[in-house]
XYZ file of C-alpha atoms in Angstrom:
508
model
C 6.928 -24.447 20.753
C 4.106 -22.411 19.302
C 2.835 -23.433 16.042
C 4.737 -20.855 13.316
C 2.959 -19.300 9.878
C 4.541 -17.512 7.080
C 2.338 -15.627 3.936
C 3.021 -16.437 0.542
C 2.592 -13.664 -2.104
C 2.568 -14.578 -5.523
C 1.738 -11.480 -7.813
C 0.173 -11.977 -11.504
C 3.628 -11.758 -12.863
C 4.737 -15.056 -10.893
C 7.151 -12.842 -8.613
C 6.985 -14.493 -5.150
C 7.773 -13.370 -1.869
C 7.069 -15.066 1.644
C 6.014 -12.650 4.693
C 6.511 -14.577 8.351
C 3.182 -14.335 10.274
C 3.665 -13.353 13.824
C 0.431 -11.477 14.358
C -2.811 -10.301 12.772
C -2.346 -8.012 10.114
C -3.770 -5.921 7.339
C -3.516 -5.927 3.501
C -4.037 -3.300 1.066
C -2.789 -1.020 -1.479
C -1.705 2.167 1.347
C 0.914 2.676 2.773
C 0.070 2.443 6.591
C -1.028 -1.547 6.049
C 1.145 -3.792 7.552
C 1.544 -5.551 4.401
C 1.502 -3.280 1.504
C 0.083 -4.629 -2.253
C 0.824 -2.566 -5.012
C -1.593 -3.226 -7.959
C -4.328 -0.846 -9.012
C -6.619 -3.438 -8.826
C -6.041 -3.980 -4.592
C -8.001 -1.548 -2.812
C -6.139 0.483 -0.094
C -7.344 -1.428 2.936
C -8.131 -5.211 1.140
C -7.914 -7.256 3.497
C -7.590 -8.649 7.564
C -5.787 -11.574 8.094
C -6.793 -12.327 11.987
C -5.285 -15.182 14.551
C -7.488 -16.543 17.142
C -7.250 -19.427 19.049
C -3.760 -20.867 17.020
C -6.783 -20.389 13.944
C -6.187 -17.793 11.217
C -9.725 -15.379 9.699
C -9.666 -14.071 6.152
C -11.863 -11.133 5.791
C -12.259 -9.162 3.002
C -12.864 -5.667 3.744
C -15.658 -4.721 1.660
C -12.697 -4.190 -1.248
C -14.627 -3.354 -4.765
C -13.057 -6.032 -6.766
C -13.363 -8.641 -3.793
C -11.472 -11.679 -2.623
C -12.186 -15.288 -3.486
C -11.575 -18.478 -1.648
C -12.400 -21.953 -2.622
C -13.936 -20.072 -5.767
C -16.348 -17.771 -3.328
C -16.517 -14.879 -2.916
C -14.891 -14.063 0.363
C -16.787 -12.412 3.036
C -15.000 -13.959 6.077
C -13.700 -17.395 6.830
C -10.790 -19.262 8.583
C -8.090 -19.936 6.376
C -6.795 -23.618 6.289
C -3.251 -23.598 5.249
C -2.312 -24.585 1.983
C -5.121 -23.278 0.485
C -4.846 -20.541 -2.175
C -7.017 -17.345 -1.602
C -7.206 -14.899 -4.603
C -7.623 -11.288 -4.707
C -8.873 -8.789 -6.861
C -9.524 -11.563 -9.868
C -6.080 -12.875 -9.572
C -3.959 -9.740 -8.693
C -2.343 -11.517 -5.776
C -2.836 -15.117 -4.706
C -1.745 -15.673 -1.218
C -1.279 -18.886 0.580
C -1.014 -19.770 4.093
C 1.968 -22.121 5.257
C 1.938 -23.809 8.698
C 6.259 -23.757 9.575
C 7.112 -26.847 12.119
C 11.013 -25.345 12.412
C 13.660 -25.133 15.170
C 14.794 -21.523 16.158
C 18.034 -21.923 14.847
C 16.666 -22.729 11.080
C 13.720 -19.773 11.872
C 17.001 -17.546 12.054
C 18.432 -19.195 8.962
C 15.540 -18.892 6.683
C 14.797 -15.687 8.045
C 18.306 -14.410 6.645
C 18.108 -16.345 3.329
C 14.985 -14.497 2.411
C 16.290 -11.563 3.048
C 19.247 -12.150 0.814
C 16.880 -12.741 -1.973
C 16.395 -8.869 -2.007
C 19.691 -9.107 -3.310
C 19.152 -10.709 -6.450
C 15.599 -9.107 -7.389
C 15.056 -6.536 -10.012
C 13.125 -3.578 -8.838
C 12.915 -0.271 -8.155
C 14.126 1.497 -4.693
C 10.837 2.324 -3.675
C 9.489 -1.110 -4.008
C 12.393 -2.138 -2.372
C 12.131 0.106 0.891
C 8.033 -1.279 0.947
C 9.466 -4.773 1.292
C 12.554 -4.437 3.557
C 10.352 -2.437 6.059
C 7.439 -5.413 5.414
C 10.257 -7.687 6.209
C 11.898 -6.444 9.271
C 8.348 -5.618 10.809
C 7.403 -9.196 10.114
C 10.535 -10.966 11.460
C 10.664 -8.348 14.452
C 6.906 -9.143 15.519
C 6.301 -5.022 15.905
C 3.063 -3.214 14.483
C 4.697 -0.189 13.512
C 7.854 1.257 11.892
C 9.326 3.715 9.406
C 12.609 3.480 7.238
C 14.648 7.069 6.564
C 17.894 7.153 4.164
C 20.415 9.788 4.218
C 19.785 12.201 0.830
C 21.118 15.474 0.520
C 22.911 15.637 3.715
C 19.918 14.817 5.609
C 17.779 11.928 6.577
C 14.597 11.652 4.732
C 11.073 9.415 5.362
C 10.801 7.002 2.645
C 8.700 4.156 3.559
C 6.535 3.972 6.874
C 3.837 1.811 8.628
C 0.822 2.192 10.712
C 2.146 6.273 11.208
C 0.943 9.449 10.556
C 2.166 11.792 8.617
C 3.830 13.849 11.041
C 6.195 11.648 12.761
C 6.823 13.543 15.950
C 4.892 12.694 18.321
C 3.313 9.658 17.081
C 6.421 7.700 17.845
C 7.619 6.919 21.747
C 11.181 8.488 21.326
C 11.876 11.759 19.763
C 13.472 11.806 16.424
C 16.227 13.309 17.621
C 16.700 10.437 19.248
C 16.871 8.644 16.312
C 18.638 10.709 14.558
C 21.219 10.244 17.268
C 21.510 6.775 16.479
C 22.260 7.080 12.982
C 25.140 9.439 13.825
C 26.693 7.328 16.735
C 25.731 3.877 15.081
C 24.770 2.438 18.472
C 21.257 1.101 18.098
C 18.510 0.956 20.473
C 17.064 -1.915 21.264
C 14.022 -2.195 23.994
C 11.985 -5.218 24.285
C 9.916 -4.212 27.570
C 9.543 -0.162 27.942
C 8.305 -0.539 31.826
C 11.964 -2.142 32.449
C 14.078 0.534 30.861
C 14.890 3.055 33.773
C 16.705 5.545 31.748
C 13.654 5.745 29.314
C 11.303 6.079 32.072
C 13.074 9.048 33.867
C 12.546 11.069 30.687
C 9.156 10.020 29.676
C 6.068 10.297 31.604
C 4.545 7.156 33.067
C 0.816 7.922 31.252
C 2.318 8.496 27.496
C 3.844 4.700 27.929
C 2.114 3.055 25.486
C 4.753 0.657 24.559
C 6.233 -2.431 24.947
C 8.986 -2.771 22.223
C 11.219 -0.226 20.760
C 13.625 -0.878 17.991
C 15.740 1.686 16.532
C 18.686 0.480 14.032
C 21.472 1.915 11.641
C 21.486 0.962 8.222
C 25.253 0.372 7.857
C 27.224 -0.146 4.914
C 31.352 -1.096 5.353
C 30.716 1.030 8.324
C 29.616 3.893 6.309
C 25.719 4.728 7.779
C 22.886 5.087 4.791
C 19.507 5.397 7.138
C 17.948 4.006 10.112
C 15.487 2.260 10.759
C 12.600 2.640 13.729
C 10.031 -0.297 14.873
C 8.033 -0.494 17.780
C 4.882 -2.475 19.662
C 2.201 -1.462 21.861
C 1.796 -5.480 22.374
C 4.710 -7.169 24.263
C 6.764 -9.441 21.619
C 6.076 -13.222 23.143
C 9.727 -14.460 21.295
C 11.979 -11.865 20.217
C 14.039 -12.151 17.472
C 17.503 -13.089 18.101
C 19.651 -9.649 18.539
C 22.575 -10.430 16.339
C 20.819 -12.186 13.762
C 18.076 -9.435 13.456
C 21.104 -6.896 12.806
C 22.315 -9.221 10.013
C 18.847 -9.414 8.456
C 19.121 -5.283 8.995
C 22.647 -5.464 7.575
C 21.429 -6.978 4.066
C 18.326 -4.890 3.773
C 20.936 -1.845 4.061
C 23.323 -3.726 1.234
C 20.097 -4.665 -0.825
C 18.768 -0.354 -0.613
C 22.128 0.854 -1.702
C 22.924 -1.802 -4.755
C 19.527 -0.475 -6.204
C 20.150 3.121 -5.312
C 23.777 2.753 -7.141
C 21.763 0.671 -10.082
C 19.377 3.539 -10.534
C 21.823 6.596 -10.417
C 23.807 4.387 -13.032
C 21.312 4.405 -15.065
C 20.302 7.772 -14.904
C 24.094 8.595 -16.170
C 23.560 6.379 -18.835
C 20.400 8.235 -19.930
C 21.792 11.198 -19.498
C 24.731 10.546 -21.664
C 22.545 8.683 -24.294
C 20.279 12.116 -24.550
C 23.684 14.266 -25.183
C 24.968 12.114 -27.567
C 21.115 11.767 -29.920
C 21.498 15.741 -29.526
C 25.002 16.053 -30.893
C 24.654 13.761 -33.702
C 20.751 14.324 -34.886
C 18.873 17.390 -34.211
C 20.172 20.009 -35.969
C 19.787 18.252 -38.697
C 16.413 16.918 -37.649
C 15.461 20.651 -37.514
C 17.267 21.691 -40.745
C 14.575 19.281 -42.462
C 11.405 20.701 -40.132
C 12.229 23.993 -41.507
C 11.962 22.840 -44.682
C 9.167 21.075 -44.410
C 7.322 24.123 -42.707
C 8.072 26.507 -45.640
C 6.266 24.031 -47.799
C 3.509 23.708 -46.038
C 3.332 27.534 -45.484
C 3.422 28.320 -49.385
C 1.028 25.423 -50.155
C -1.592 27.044 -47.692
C -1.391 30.146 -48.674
C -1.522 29.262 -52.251
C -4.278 27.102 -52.296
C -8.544 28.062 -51.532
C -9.347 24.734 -50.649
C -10.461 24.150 -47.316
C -9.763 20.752 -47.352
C -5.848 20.937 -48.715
C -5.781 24.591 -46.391
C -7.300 21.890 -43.347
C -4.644 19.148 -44.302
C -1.616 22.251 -44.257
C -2.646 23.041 -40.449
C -2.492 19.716 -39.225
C 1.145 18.901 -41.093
C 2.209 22.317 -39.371
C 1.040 21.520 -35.993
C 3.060 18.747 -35.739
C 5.767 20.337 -36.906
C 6.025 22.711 -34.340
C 5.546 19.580 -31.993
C 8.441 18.154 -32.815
C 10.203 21.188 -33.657
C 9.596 21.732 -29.321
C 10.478 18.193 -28.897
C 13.959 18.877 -30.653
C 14.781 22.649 -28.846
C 13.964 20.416 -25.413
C 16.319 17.775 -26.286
C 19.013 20.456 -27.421
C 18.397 22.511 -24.214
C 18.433 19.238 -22.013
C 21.763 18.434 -23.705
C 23.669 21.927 -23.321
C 25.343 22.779 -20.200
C 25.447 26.192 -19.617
C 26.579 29.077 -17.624
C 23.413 31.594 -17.384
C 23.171 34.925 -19.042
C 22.128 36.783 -15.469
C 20.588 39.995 -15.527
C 18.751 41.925 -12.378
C 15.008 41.584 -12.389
C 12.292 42.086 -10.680
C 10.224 39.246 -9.670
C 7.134 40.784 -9.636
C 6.725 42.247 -13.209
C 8.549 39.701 -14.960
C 6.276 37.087 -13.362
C 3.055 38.827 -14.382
C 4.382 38.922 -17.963
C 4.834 35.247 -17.891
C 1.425 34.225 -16.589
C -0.601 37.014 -18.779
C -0.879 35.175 -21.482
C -2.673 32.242 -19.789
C -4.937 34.014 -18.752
C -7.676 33.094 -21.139
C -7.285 29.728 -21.136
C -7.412 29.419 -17.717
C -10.161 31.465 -17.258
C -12.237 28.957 -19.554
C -11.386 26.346 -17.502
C -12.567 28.350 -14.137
C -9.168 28.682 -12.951
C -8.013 31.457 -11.306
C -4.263 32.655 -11.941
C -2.736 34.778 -8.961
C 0.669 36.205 -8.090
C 1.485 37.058 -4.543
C 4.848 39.122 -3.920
C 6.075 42.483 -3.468
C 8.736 43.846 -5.636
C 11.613 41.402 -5.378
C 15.279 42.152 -7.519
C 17.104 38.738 -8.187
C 19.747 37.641 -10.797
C 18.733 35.374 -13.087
C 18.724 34.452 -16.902
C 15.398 36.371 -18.104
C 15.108 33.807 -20.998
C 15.867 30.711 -19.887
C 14.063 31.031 -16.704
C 11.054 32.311 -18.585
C 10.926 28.139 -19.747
C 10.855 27.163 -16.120
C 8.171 28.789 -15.082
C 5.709 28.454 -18.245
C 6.662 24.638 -17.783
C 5.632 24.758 -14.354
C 2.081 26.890 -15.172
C 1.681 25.025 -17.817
C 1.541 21.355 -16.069
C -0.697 23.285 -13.101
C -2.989 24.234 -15.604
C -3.194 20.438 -16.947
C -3.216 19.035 -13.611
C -6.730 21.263 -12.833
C -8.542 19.934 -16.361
C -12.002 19.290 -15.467
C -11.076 21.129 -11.905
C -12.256 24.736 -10.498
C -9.532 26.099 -8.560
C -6.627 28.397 -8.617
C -2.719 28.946 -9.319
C -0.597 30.459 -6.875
C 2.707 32.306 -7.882
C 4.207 33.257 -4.746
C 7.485 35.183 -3.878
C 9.639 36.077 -0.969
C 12.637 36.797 0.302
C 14.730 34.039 2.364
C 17.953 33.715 3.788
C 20.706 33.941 1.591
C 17.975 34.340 -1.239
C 14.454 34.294 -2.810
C 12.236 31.403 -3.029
C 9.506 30.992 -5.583
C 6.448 28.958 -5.377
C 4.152 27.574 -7.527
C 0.630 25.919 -5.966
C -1.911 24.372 -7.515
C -5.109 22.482 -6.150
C -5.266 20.142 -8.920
C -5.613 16.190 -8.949
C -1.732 15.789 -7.251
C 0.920 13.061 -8.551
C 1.077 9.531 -6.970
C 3.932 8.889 -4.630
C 5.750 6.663 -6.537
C 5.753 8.986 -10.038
C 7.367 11.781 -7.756
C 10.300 9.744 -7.243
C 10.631 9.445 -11.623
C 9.032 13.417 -12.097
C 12.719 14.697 -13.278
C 13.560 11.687 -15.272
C 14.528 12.654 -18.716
C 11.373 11.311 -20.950
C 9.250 10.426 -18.348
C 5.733 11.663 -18.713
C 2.626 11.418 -16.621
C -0.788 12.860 -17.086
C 0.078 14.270 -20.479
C -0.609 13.118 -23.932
C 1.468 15.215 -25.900
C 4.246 15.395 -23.312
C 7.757 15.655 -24.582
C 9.063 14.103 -21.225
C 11.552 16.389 -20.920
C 10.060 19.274 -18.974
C 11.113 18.767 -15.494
C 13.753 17.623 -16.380
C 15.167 20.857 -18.352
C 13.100 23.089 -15.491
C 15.440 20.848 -13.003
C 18.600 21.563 -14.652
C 18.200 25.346 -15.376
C 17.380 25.882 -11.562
C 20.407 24.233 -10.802
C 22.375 26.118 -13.664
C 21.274 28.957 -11.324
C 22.823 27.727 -8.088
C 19.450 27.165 -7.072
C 17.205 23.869 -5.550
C 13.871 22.282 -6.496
C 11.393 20.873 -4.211
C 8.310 19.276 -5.345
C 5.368 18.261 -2.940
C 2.429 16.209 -4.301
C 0.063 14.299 -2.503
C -3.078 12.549 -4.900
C -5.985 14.277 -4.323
C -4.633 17.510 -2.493
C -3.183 19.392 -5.391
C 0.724 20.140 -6.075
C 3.479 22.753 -5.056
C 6.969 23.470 -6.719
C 9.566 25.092 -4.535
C 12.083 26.653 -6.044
C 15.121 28.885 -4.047
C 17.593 30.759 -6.114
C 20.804 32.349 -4.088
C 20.782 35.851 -3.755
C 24.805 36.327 -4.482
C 25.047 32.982 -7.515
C 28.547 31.361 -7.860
C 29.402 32.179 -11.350
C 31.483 29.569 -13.619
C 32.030 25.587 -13.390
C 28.744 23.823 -12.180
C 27.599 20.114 -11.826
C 24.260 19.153 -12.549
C 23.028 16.499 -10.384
C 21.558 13.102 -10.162
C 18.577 13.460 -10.049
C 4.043 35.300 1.244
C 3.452 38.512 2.609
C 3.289 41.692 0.523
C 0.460 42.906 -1.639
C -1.844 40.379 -3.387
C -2.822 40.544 -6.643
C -5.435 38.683 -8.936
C -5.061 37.571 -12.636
C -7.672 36.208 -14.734
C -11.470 35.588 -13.651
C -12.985 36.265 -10.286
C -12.445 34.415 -7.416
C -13.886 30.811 -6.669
């Protein structure tokens, strides 16, 4: 029997978790490495962990905070198992073990690691990275990607070794796999060449592959996502069909404990927020009023520049708070809107004059792009959604020449605004927390309730929210309001052609 390895990850915290080593692999901090490290510190392509001739090579990948083994720094070397390698100053120490282990207790330890998802404490993303780390690992297969079900439709969350644009970079079409999450059958290849029915609907030259897996993520029979490996290497012992679909089986119970955890939570914040704002800030505001009129008369009876100085700074955070408070109150309220018939194209210039200045000092150009566009909405209330939106655009392009986009048009059923910006973009993982009530990121003085409140008054509308971020390639709010709004009892939820105009300073 060939000689068997498993990885040992042990993170600065003391969490541990044991990857089985099948084939050479790479570490970093990306997404697209087969195992994925999530500390700043790890650079995005760390490490290559290499098997040749039953001996495994550590080679550090020219990383910026390096690797160290036997208290060297690592350039390359083979690996002896048993001994500790460090990276990144003690980010992750990993350690090679050498398995001697029948089949039948592979399959058993196999299955009791993956209950330990289970029992850990983390967040769904994290989660997703190391139940598609897992199944890749146990499967032998280079490449894979893990969709749920959200909004009626299944959604990317976690992939390997892909592009971005799935289509085409995988052998079957993802219709096909969508096909298997609504039948539940599961596809399950281990030598392409051999499948005939494959083969009459794929050309002989595109066969690239040896191994295709394609599995439901079932729940009491109730389907949550799917999951989709494959290998352009032929797998030399395949894992054992109905234990793999039992290991697949408790990744699927392990994803939806932690999605139900989260949404609980959520509820509870949510609650927690209504019931601060009921009992405390009115009368929180009651004494910020007072304390503004004192500070009002004290200025302006008073020639000293120093007391005057002293006056401005007590007011300005005053007003901070006194935002903080009408955000919690309008977080708190739920609301039918006050909808009148506007026109986008007016009442969107309106909004964005007034930053024009500041943007302009910062080199930023502010356009609008629409024609004239009637929709129903609540002039004031939406008026906050969109100065939230400009306003974080604007703070996301500090230190940045660029522009703003507001763009405008008229979709099926309704309008859709959008809101670009070509700033520094939001990590992948804060996108998942951006409408969280008091989350902030990349502000100082941020309340933490923005998107949250922009999130609910859309909805109050009838209408959706998309965000797209990627780090480094700027930012884009969708936002699509119905052209004919249902009117009365609501739920808030969990969670360009025409002319073109220019605001502001010249182009860039």
């Amino acid at each position: 029997m060939a000689q068997r390895y498993q990885l040992l990850i042990r993170d600065r915290h003391g969490f541990e978790r044991a990857v089985p080593l099948t084939r050479s692999v790479t570490l970093g901090r990306q997404s697209l490495c087969d195992v994925v490290l999530s500390d700043s510190m790890i650079s995005r392509n760390h490490m290559r962990l290499e098997l040749r001739d039953d001996i495994w090579w550590a080679e550090d990948l020219q990383t910026t905070h390096g690797s160290f083994y036997k208290d060297q720094q690592l350039g390359r070397a083979a690996w002896e198992p048993g001994t500790p390698l460090r990276l990144a100053d003690g980010a992750y120490t990993l350690t090679l073990l050498s398995l001697d282990q029948s089949r039948s207790e592979l399959h058993l330890q196999a299955i009791l690691e993956t209950a330990q998802l289970l029992a850990q404490e983390i967040d769904l993303e994290d989660l997703l990275e190391q139940s598609l780390d897992r199944l890749l690992a146990i499967s032998g297969t280079d490449r894979g990607f893990l969709m749920l079900l959200e909004d009626g439709e299944l959604a990317t969350r976690v992939q390997r070794n892909l592009g971005q644009e799935l289509e085409g970079a995988i052998q079957l079409s993802l219709s096909s796999v969508h096909k298997v999450f609504e039948t539940g059958d599961p596809i399950w290849i281990l030598n392409v060449a051999e499948d005939h029915l494959l083969m009459s609907h794929l050309s002989i030259q595109r066969l690239e592959l040896k191994t295709i897996l394609c599995l439901p993520l079932l729940l009491q029979g109730r389907r949550i996502g799917v999951v989709y490996l494959d290998s352009r290497r032929p797998i030399t012992e395949p894992p054992d069909r109905e234990t793999f679909e039992a290991i697949v089986s408790l990744c699927a119970i392990a994803i939806e404990r932690t999605r139900l955890s989260e949404e609980n939570l959520r509820s509870h914040v949510l609650a927690t927020v209504g019931q601060v704002a009921s009992s405390i800030v009115h009368d929180f505001k009651n004494g910020l009023f007072v304390l503004r009129g004192h500070a009002d008369l004290l200025e302006l009876s008073t020639e000293d520049h120093k007391i005057r100085h002293h006056c401005r700074k007590i007011l300005e955070c005053v007003d901070r708070l006194t935002h903080l408070s009408q955000d919690v109150l309008d977080f708190a309220k739920v609301r039918e809107p006050n909808r009148e018939t506007v026109d986008l194209r007016p009442f969107l210039d309106a909004i964005l004059e007034p930053m024009i200045p500041r943007a302009a000092e910062m080199g930023v150009n502010l356009k609008t792009d629409g024609m004239s566009c009637q929709v129903k909405l609540d002039p004031g209330r939406f008026t906050r959604v969109m100065e939230n939106l400009l306003a974080n655009a604007l703070d996301a392009t500090t230190d940045m020449s660029g522009e703003i986009l507001v763009a405008w048009n008229q979709v099926t059923g309704g309008v859709q605004i959008r809101v670009k910006d070509r700033g520094h973009g939001i990590p992948r993982k804060v996108i998942k927390r951006i409408f969280e009530p008091f989350f902030s990121y990349g502000k100082k003085k941020g309340t933490g309730l923005g998107m949250a409140t922009v999130k609910k008054i859309v909805e109050e509308h009838g209408g959706t929210l998309e965000f797209l971020s990627e780090e480094g390639s700027g930012t884009e709010v969708i936002i699509t309001l119905p052209e004919h709004p249902i009117t009365g009892t609501f739920k808030i939820s969990d969670e360009s052609t025409g002319n073109h105009q220019v605001l502001g300073a010249e182009g860039t």
